[in-house]
Coordinates of C-alpha atoms and ligand atoms in Angstrom, one line a residue:
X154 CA 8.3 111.7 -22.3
X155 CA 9.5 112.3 -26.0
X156 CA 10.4 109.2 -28.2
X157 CA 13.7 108.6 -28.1
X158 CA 14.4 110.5 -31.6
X159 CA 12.9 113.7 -30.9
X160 CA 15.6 114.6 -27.5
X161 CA 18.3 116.4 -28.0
X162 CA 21.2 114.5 -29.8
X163 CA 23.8 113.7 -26.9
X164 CA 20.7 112.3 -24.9
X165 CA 18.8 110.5 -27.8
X166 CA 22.1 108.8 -28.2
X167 CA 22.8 108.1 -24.4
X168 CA 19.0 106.5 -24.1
X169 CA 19.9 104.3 -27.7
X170 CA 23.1 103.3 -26.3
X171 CA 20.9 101.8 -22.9
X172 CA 18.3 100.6 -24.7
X173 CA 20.8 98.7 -27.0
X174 CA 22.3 97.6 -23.3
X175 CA 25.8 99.2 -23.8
X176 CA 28.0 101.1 -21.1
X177 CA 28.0 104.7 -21.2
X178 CA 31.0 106.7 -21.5
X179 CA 31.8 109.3 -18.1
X180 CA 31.3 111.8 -20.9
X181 CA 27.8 110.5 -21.3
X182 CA 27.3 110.2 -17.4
X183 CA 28.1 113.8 -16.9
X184 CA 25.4 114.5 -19.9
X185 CA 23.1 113.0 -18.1
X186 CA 23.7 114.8 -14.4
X187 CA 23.8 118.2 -16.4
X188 CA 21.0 117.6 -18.9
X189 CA 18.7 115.0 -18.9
X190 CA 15.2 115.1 -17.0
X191 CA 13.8 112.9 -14.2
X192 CA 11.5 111.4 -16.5
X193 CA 14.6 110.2 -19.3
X194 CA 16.9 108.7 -16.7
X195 CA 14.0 107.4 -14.4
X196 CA 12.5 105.3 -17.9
X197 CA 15.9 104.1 -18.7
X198 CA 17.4 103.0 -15.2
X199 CA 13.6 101.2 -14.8
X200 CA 14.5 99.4 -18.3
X201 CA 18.0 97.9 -16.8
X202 CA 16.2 97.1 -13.5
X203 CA 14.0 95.3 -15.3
X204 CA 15.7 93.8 -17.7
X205 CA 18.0 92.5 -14.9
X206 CA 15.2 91.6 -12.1
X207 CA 11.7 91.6 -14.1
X208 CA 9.6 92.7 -11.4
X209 CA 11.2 91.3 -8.3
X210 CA 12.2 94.0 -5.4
X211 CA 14.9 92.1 -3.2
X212 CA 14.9 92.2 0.5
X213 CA 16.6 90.7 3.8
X214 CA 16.0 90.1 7.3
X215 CA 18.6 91.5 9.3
X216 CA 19.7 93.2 12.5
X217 CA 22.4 95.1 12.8
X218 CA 25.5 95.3 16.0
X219 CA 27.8 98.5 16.6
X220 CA 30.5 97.6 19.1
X221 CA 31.1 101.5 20.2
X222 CA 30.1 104.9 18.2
X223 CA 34.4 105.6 20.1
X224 CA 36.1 106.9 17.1
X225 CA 39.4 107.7 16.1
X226 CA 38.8 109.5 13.2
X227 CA 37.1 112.7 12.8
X228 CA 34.3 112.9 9.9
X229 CA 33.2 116.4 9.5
X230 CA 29.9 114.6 8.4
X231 CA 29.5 112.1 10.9
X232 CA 26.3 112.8 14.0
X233 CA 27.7 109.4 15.4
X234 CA 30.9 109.1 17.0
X235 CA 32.6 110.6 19.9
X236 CA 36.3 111.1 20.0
X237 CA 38.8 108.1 22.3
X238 CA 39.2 112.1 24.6
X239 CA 35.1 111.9 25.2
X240 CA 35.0 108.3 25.1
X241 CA 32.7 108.4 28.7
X242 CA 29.9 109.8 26.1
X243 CA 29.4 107.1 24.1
X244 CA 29.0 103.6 24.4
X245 CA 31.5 100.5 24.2
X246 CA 29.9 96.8 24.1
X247 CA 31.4 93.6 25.4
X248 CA 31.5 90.7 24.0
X249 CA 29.1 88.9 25.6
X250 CA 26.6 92.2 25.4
X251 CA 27.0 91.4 21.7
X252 CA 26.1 88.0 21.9
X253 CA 23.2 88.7 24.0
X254 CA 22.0 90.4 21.2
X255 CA 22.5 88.0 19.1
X256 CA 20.6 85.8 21.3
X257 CA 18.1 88.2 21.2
X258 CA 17.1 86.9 17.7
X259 CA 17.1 83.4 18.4
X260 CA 14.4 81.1 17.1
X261 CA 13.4 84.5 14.7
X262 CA 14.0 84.0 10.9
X263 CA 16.8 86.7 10.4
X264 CA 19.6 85.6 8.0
X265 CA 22.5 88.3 8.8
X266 CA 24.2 90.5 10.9
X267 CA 26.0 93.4 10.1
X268 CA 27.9 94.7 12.9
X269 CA 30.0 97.8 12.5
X270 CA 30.5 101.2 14.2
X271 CA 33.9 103.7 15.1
X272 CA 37.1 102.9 15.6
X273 CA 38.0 102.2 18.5
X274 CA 41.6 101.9 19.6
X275 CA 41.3 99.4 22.4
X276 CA 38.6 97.2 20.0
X277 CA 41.4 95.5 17.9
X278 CA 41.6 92.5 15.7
X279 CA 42.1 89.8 18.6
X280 CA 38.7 91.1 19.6
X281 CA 36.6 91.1 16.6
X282 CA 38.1 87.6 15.9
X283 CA 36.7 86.5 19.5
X284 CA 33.4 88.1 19.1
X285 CA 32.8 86.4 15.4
X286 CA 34.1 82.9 16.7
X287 CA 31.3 83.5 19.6
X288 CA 28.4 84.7 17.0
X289 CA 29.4 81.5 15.1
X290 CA 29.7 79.4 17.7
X291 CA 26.1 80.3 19.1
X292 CA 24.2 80.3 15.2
X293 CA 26.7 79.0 12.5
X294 CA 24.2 79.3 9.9
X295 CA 24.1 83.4 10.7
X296 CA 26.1 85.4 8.1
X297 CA 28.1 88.0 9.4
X298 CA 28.6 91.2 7.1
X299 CA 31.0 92.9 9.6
X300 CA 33.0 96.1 9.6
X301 CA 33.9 98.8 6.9
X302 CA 37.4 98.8 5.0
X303 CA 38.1 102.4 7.5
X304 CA 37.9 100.0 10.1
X305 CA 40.3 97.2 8.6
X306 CA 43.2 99.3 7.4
X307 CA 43.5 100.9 11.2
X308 CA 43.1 96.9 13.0
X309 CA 45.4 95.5 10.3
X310 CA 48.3 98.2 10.4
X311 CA 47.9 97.9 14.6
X312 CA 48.2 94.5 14.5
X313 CA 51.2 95.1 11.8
X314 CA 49.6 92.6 9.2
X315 CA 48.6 92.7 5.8
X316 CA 45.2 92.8 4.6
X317 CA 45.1 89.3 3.2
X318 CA 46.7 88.2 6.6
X319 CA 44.0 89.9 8.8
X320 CA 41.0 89.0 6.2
X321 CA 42.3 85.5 6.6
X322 CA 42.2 85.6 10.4
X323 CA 38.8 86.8 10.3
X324 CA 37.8 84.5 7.7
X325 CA 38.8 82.1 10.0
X326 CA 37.2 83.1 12.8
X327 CA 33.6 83.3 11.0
X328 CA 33.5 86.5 8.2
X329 CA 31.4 86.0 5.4
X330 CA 31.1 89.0 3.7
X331 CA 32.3 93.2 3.9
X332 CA 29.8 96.1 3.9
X333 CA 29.8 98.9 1.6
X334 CA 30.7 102.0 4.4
X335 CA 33.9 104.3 4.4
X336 CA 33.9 104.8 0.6
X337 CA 32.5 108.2 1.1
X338 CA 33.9 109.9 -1.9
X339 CA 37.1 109.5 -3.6
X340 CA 38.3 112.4 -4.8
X341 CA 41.1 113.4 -3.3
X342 CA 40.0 117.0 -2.6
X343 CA 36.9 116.3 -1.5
X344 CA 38.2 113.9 1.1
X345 CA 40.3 115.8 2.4
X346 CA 37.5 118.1 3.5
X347 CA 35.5 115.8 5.0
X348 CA 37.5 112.7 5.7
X349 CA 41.0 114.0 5.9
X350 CA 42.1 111.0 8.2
X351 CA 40.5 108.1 7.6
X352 CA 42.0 105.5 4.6
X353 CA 41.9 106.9 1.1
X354 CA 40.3 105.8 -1.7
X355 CA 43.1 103.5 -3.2
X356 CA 43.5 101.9 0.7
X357 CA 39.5 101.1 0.6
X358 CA 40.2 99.9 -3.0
X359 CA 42.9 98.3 -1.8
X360 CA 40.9 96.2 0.7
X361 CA 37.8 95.4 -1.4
X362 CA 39.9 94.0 -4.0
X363 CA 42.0 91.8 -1.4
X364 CA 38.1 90.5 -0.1
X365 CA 37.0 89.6 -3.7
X366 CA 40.3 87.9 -4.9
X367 CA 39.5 85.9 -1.4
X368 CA 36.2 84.8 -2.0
X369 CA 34.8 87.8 0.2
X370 CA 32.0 89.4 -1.2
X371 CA 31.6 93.0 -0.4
X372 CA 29.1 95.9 -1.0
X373 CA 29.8 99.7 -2.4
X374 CA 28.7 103.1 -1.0
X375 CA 28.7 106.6 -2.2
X376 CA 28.0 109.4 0.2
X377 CA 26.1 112.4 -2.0
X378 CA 24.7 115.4 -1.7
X379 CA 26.9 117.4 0.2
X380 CA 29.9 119.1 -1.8
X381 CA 30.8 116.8 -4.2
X382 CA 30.6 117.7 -8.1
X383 CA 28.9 115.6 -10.6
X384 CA 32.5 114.9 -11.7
X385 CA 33.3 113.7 -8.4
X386 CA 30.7 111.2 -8.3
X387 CA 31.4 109.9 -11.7
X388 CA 35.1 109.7 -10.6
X389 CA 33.8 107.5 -8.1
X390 CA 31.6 105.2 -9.9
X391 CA 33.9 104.8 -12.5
X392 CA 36.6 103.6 -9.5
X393 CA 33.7 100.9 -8.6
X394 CA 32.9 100.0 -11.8
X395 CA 36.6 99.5 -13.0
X396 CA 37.2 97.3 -10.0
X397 CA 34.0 95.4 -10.6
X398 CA 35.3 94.5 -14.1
X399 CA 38.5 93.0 -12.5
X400 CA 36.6 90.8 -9.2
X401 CA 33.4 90.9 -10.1
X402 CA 33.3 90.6 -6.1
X403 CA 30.7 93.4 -5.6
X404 CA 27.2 92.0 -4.8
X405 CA 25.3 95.9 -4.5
X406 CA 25.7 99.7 -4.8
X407 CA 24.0 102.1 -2.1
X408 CA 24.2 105.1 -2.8
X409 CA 24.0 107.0 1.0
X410 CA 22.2 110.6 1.0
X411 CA 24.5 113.2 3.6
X412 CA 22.1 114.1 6.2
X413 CA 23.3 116.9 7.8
X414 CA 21.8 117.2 11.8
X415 CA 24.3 117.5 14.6
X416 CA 27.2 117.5 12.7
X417 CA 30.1 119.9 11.5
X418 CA 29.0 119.8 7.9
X419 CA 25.1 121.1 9.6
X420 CA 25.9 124.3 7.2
X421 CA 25.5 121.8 4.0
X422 CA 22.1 121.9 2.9
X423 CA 20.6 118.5 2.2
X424 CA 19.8 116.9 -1.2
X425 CA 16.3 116.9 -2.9
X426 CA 14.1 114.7 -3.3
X427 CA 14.5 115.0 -6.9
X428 CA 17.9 114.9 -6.8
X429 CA 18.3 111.8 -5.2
X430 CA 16.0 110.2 -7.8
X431 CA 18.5 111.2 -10.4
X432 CA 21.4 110.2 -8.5
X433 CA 19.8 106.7 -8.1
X434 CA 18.3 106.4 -11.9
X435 CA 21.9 107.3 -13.0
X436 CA 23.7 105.4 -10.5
X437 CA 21.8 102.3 -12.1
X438 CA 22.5 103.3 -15.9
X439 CA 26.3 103.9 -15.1
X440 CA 27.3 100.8 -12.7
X441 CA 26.2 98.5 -15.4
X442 CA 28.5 95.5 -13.8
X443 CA 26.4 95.9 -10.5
X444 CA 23.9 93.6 -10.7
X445 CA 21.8 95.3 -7.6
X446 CA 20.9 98.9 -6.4
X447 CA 20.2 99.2 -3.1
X448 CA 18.6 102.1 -1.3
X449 CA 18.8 102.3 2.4
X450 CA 15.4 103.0 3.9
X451 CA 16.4 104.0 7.6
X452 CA 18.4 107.2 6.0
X453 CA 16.2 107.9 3.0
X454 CA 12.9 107.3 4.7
X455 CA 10.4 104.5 3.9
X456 CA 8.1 106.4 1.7
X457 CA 11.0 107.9 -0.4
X458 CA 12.7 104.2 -1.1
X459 CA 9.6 103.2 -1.9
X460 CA 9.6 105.7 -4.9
X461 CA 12.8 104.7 -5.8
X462 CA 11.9 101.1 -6.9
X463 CA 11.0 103.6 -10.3
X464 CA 14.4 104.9 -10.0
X465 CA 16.4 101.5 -10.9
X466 CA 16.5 100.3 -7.3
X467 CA 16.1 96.6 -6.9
X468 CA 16.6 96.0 -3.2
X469 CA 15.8 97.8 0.3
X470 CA 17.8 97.1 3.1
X471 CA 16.7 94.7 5.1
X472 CA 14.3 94.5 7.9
X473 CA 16.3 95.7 11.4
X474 CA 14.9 96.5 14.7
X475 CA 16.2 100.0 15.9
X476 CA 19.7 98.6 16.4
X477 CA 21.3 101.2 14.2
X478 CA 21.7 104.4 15.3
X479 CA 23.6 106.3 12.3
X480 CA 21.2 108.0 10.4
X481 CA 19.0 108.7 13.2
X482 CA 21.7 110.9 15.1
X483 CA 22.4 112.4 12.0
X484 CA 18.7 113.7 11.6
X485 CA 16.9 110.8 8.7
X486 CA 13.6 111.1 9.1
X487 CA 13.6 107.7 10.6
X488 CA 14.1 108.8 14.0
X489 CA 13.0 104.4 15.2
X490 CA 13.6 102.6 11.9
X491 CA 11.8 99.7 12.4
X492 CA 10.2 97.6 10.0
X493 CA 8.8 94.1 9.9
X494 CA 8.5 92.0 7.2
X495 CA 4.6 92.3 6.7
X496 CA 5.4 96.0 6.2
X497 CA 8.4 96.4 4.5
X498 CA 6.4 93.7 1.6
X499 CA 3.2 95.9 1.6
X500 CA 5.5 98.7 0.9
X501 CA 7.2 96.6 -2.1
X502 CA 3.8 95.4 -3.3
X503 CA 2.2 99.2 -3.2
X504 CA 5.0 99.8 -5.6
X505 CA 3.2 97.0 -7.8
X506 CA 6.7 95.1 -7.6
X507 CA 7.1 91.3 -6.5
X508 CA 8.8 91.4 -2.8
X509 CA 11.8 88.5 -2.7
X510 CA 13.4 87.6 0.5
X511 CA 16.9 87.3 -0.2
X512 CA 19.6 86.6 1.8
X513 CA 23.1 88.1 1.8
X514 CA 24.1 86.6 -1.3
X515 CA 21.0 87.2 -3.0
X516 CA 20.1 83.4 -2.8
X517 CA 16.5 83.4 -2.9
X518 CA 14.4 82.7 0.8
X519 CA 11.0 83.5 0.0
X520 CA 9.2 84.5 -2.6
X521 CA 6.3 87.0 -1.5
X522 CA 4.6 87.7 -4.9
X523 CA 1.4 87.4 -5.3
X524 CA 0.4 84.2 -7.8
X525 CA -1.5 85.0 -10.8
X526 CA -4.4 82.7 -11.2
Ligands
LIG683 O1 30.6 105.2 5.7 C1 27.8 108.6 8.2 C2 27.5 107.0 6.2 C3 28.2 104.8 6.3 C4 26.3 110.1 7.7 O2 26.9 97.5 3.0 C5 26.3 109.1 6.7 O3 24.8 96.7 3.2 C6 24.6 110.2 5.5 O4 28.0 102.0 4.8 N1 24.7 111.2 6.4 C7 28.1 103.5 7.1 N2 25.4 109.1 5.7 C8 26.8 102.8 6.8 C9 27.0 101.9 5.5 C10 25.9 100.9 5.1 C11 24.6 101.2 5.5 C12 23.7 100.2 5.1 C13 24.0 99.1 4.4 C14 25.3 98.9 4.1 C15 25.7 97.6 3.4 C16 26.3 99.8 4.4 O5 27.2 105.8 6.8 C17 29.5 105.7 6.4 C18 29.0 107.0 5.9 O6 29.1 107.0 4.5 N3 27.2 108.2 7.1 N4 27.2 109.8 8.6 C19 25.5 111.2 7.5 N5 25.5 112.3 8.3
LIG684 FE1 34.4 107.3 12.7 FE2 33.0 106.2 10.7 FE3 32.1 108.4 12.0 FE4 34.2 108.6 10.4 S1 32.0 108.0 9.8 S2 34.0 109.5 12.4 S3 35.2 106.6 10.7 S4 32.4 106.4 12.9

C-alpha cells in the first residue's frame, strides 16, 4: 500500500485523521465506501483494533435459547419465522423445555445465554419474567442476554407499560443485558421495504437508551448487503454512534451480512466477500466510541471471521452448540454451527492473535495466549 502522502487527498487525509486517532466526518465515511481500497481501510481499522486490544481476539462460551420461530411480524428477509395463521409449522417451547436446556449445560463452563426468537402473541411479559426467574433460580451466576428491542416494544405496549416499567420487571426477574437484533436498518425507506411492521428505528433507539440509562448493557446490529445505500449504512452508524456518546451503554457492534435462502428477499444477491471486509474495516474506523467489533461466525462462516480479525474485528461470537437456527434457515454456510473452544482458539491463534475468553461484559475468564519464553 502507498505511504499515507502519496493517496489521493480526501483519503491521505481520512488515514492522517485515524492515525492521529480522531473521528471521521459521514462525509469521510462515505469517501471511504466509494473510494478507498481493501488494503487502506483493512491497515487503518487493524491500527484502531490494535491500538484498542493489542493482540487479543475476544471470545465467549455460550448457548443460545429461542422460545418459538411464531412471529407476528413479517420480515421480507427473515428464513425463520412462521406467521401466528401457520403457527402448527414451527415450534413453541415451554418453560420447563427451556430450563431443560439450560440444564443441559450444567457442570459445563458456559458463562451466558442468549435467548431470543419471533414474536409470539401468547409468549408475553408474565412469561419471559417466569422463565428468567427459573434460569436464575437453577444457575444464578448465568448471565442472561435475552430478547431483541422488536420483541420489547410489542410485550411492553401488550402489557400497556412503559419501557422502563417492563425493563424493571425483567430486571427483576433476572436480565442482565440486551442483544444487538431488530436494528436492521434505519432509514425509513429502507424499512419500510423490508421491515414495514416491526418497531422503527427511534422505538429500538428508544429502548436501548432506556437499558443503558438503567444499567443494562446492550449490543448493536446492522443488517447489510441487501438494498441499502452506503448513505443508509452511515445514517445508521452515525444513529449508534450518537447514542453511544450519550450512554456509553453499548458493549459491541455486529455488523450481520443478509443471507438470502428461503426468503422473500431470495431475488437480492448476497454480499462479497470483499465487500464484507470493507464493511467491517469501516465499521471499525467510523464507530470509534465502540470499544468491540464483533463478527458472528455461524452467519459469516468460520473461515471468513477468521479473515476478519485483519478487518478491525476484535471478538467472535461465542462458542454455541447448534441451538440457533437463524442463519442456518436463511442459507449461512454454517448449515451445524458448532464450535468448541479448542477450535474456535486454533482458529484465533492461526490468525496469529491472542484468543481471550471473555465473558458478557468483557471481564476477562481465560487467557489462551500462548507465553513467550
Ligand atoms: O435482527 C434475520 C438477523 C438478527 C437474516 O447481540 C438475518 O450478541 C442475515 O441480532 N440474513 C437476530 N441476518 C440475531 C442477532 C444477534 C446475533 C448474534 C449475536 C447478537 C448479540 C445478536 O438476525 C435479526 C436480523 O437482523 N437476520 N434473518 C438473514 N436472512
Ligand atoms: Fe419476526 Fe424477527 Fe423474523 Fe422479523 S426477523 S419476522 S421480527 S423473527
Amino acid at each position: 500500500m502507498l505511504p499515507f502522502h502519496q493517496l489521493p487527498k480526501p483519503l491521505a487525509g481520512i488515514a492522517e485523521k485515524v492515525s492521529a486517532g480522531e473521528r471521521i466526518t459521514d462525509a469521510d465515511c462515505l469517501t471511504l465506501f466509494r473510494q478507498a481500497s481493501l488494503g487502506l481501510v483493512g491497515t487503518l481499522a487493524n491500527q484502531i483494533k490494535e491500538r484498542l486490544h493489542g493482540n487479543k481476539v475476544y471470545f465467549n462460551r455460550n448457548f443460545h435459547i429461542e422460545p418459538t420461530n411464531v412471529c407476528v411480524f413479517s420480515c421480507q428477509f427473515c428464513a425463520y419465522s412462521r406467521l401466528y395463521a401457520h403457527r402448527e409449522e414451527g415450534w413453541e417451547l415451554s418453560i420447563e423445555q427451556m430450563l431443560h436446556l439450560v440444564k443441559r449445560y450444567d457442570g459445563k463452563p458456559v458463562t451466558e445465554v442468549h435467548i431470543v426468537g419471533g414474536v409470539h402473541p401468547k409468549m408475553d411479559l408474565a412469561f419471559f419474567s417466569e422463565l428468567l426467574k427459573a434460569i436464575k433460580a437453577h444457575r444464578p451466576s448465568l448471565h442472561i442476554k435475552a430478547f431483541t428491542a422488536v420483541e420489547y416494544d410489542y410485550m411492553f405496549r401488550k402489557a400497556k407499560l412503559s419501557v422502563q416499567e417492563g425493563l424493571t420487571r425483567l430486571k427483576e426477574a433476572g436480565l442482565d443485558s440486551i442483544p444487538g437484533g431488530g436494528a436492521e436498518i434505519f432509514a425509513p425507506t429502507i424499512r419500510q421495504q423490508i421491515c414495514a411492521d416491526k418497531v422503527d428505528a427511534e422505538g429500538w433507539l428508544a429502548i436501548h437508551r432506556t437499558a443503558h440509562e438503567m444499567g443494562l448493557p446492550s449490543n448493536a446490529t446492522m443488517l447489510y448487503g441487501h438494498i441499502e445505500s452506503f448513505e443508509d449504512r452511515i445514517d445508521h452508524m452515525r444513529r449508534l454512534r450518537e447514542l453511544q456518546d450519550q450512554t456509553h451503554g453499548f458493549n459491541t457492534f455486529i455488523p450481520l451480512k443478509f443471507r438470502n435462502k428461503d426468503n422473500d428477499m431470495s431475488h437480492v444477491k448476497e454480499s462479497t466477500l470483499t465487500e464484507d471486509m470493507r464493511l467491517y474495516a469501516i465499521a471499525r474506523i467510523y464507530l470509534d466510541n465502540f470499544s468491540h467489533v464483533k463478527s458472528y461466525w455461524p452467519m459469516l462462516g468460520r473461515q471468513n471471521a477468521q479473515l476478519s480479525l485483519s478487518f478491525g474485528v476484535d471478538d467472535i461470537d461465542g462458542t454455541i452448540d447448534d441451538s440457533t437456527k437463524i442463519y442456518s434457515m436463511a442459507g449461512s454456510e454454517e448449515q451445524h454451527p458448532t464450535l468448541s473452544t479448542e477450535q474456535l482458539v486454533h482458529l484465533i491463534r492461526q490468525a496469529k492473535r491472542d484468543p481471550i475468553e471473555r465473558d458478557t461484559l468483557y471481564n476477562v475468564v481465560n487467557d489462551f495466549s500462548i507465553p513467550v519464553n
